[in-house]
Amino acid sequence: MFFPETRLRRLRMNPILRNMLTQTKVEVSDLVMPLFVCPGNNVKNPINSMPGNYQMSVDNIVTECKILIDKGINAVLLFGIPETKDEHGLYATHDDAIVQRAIKQIKKEISNIFVIADICNCEYTTHGHCGTIIDGDVDNDSTLVTLSEQAISFARVGADMLAPSDMMDGRVANIRAALDKNGYYKIPIMSYSAKYASAFYVPFREAAESAPKFGDRKTYQMNPANADEAIREVELDIQEGADIVMIKPALSYLDVIRRTKDTFNIPIAAYNVSGEFAMVKAAAANGWIDEKRIVTEILTSIKRAGADIIITYHAKDFADYK
Ligand code: PBG
């Protein structure tokens, strides 16, 4: 049947019907809020390019987690700003490192929160790269050792899930084996499977003080032009034991999220990264866009593309819209 019998606008007339027919609904419980932990007491340093986000000391991180839970956001992803850095990122393998201290304190004070620890060396190395440098480049296999040690330490202090973001080959298998060997078989791995060498991470590097001091991350993060390769990365991570695969960034890579969804039967996370957040905030501050509508549309589109979990700096604001 065609027009005039068929009229698609019929289903758009009534707001109640429109609501019932809404195919994709973003829930606050789908969202993960990233947080930046720094040393000190009662520290809350605003991050310039990420309005509403702060480097916070452990005490303030705990307070922030309580506020988030009151708003219905039950999951956080932690990044650390350490008091010392070294060539290999060894600092982060110790149980008294900054993120570990935050996890212990959060777990001590809050029972109903899900704490995800990002596993990577870039915040902890003097050169800002994601692993040990040999011959001017990040050495894959020696980096696997520090990553696994970091993972074990996070598991030991109480992290609920681990999220390796380094893009070394074989890290999921390595971390899984290390976790299992130490009895942490219940802890899931959410792997940053298809992580692109993206210009959208720049505000994050200000927040985490993790910009590379030389070169770029193109020898380990993916070329933004490649989608087939993302499928290969995801497939390998699944074979290596990832429980959840992540696509990052989100907005410029919705096609990759959708292809992953259509190709594999595994939960998908998408990281709505710092640069995507900063662009929205900057335009909103100028009065050029309606922030609430834009954020809702962005998160809806990421979920519509196929993401189950969305990691986003908009989480707290979005919870307030509801
Ligand atoms: C660490 C890491 C980065 C992000 C998450 N984990 C930065 C990078 O790879 O340089 C970026 C997150 C964001 O931009 O919001 N490797």
JSON list of C-alpha atoms in Angstrom, two decimals, residues 30-35 37 74-79 99 103 106-107 113-119 154 158-164 187-192 244 246 269 309-311:
[
{"chain": "A", "resi": 30, "resn": "ASP", "atom": "CA", "xyz": [23.71, 2.62, 30.84]},
{"chain": "A", "resi": 31, "resn": "LEU", "atom": "CA", "xyz": [26.27, 5.32, 31.61]},
{"chain": "A", "resi": 32, "resn": "VAL", "atom": "CA", "xyz": [29.76, 5.30, 33.09]},
{"chain": "A", "resi": 33, "resn": "MET", "atom": "CA", "xyz": [31.31, 8.51, 34.43]},
{"chain": "A", "resi": 34, "resn": "PRO", "atom": "CA", "xyz": [35.10, 8.90, 34.04]},
{"chain": "A", "resi": 35, "resn": "LEU", "atom": "CA", "xyz": [36.89, 10.49, 37.01]},
{"chain": "A", "resi": 37, "resn": "VAL", "atom": "CA", "xyz": [42.13, 11.05, 40.82]},
{"chain": "A", "resi": 74, "resn": "ASN", "atom": "CA", "xyz": [26.39, 3.54, 39.53]},
{"chain": "A", "resi": 75, "resn": "ALA", "atom": "CA", "xyz": [29.58, 3.06, 37.55]},
{"chain": "A", "resi": 76, "resn": "VAL", "atom": "CA", "xyz": [32.78, 5.08, 37.37]},
{"chain": "A", "resi": 77, "resn": "LEU", "atom": "CA", "xyz": [35.98, 4.70, 35.33]},
{"chain": "A", "resi": 78, "resn": "LEU", "atom": "CA", "xyz": [39.09, 5.87, 37.16]},
{"chain": "A", "resi": 79, "resn": "PHE", "atom": "CA", "xyz": [42.21, 7.55, 35.78]},
{"chain": "A", "resi": 99, "resn": "VAL", "atom": "CA", "xyz": [44.05, 4.96, 41.65]},
{"chain": "A", "resi": 103, "resn": "ILE", "atom": "CA", "xyz": [39.49, 2.29, 44.83]},
{"chain": "A", "resi": 106, "resn": "ILE", "atom": "CA", "xyz": [35.51, 4.16, 47.51]},
{"chain": "A", "resi": 107, "resn": "LYS", "atom": "CA", "xyz": [34.98, 0.49, 48.30]},
{"chain": "A", "resi": 113, "resn": "ILE", "atom": "CA", "xyz": [29.09, 1.25, 43.20]},
{"chain": "A", "resi": 114, "resn": "PHE", "atom": "CA", "xyz": [30.82, -0.42, 40.26]},
{"chain": "A", "resi": 115, "resn": "VAL", "atom": "CA", "xyz": [34.42, 0.68, 39.93]},
{"chain": "A", "resi": 116, "resn": "ILE", "atom": "CA", "xyz": [36.21, 0.22, 36.61]},
{"chain": "A", "resi": 117, "resn": "ALA", "atom": "CA", "xyz": [39.97, 0.76, 36.46]},
{"chain": "A", "resi": 118, "resn": "ASP", "atom": "CA", "xyz": [41.58, 1.89, 33.21]},
{"chain": "A", "resi": 119, "resn": "ILE", "atom": "CA", "xyz": [44.76, -0.06, 32.59]},
{"chain": "A", "resi": 154, "resn": "PHE", "atom": "CA", "xyz": [43.74, -3.15, 40.74]},
{"chain": "A", "resi": 158, "resn": "GLY", "atom": "CA", "xyz": [38.91, -4.18, 44.84]},
{"chain": "A", "resi": 159, "resn": "ALA", "atom": "CA", "xyz": [38.27, -2.99, 41.27]},
{"chain": "A", "resi": 160, "resn": "ASP", "atom": "CA", "xyz": [35.08, -4.52, 39.84]},
{"chain": "A", "resi": 161, "resn": "MET", "atom": "CA", "xyz": [36.18, -4.50, 36.20]},
{"chain": "A", "resi": 162, "resn": "LEU", "atom": "CA", "xyz": [39.39, -3.78, 34.28]},
{"chain": "A", "resi": 163, "resn": "ALA", "atom": "CA", "xyz": [39.63, -1.79, 31.07]},
{"chain": "A", "resi": 164, "resn": "PRO", "atom": "CA", "xyz": [42.95, -2.05, 29.19]},
{"chain": "A", "resi": 187, "resn": "ILE", "atom": "CA", "xyz": [36.63, -9.94, 37.32]},
{"chain": "A", "resi": 188, "resn": "PRO", "atom": "CA", "xyz": [35.53, -9.04, 33.79]},
{"chain": "A", "resi": 189, "resn": "ILE", "atom": "CA", "xyz": [37.71, -7.36, 31.19]},
{"chain": "A", "resi": 190, "resn": "MET", "atom": "CA", "xyz": [36.24, -4.52, 29.15]},
{"chain": "A", "resi": 191, "resn": "SER", "atom": "CA", "xyz": [38.83, -4.13, 26.44]},
{"chain": "A", "resi": 192, "resn": "TYR", "atom": "CA", "xyz": [39.39, -0.94, 24.45]},
{"chain": "A", "resi": 244, "resn": "ILE", "atom": "CA", "xyz": [33.01, -6.53, 26.74]},
{"chain": "A", "resi": 246, "resn": "MET", "atom": "CA", "xyz": [34.88, -1.10, 23.38]},
{"chain": "A", "resi": 269, "resn": "ALA", "atom": "CA", "xyz": [30.85, -0.24, 25.13]},
{"chain": "A", "resi": 309, "resn": "ILE", "atom": "CA", "xyz": [27.39, 0.84, 27.77]},
{"chain": "A", "resi": 310, "resn": "ILE", "atom": "CA", "xyz": [28.30, 4.47, 27.14]},
{"chain": "A", "resi": 311, "resn": "ILE", "atom": "CA", "xyz": [31.28, 6.03, 28.88]}
]
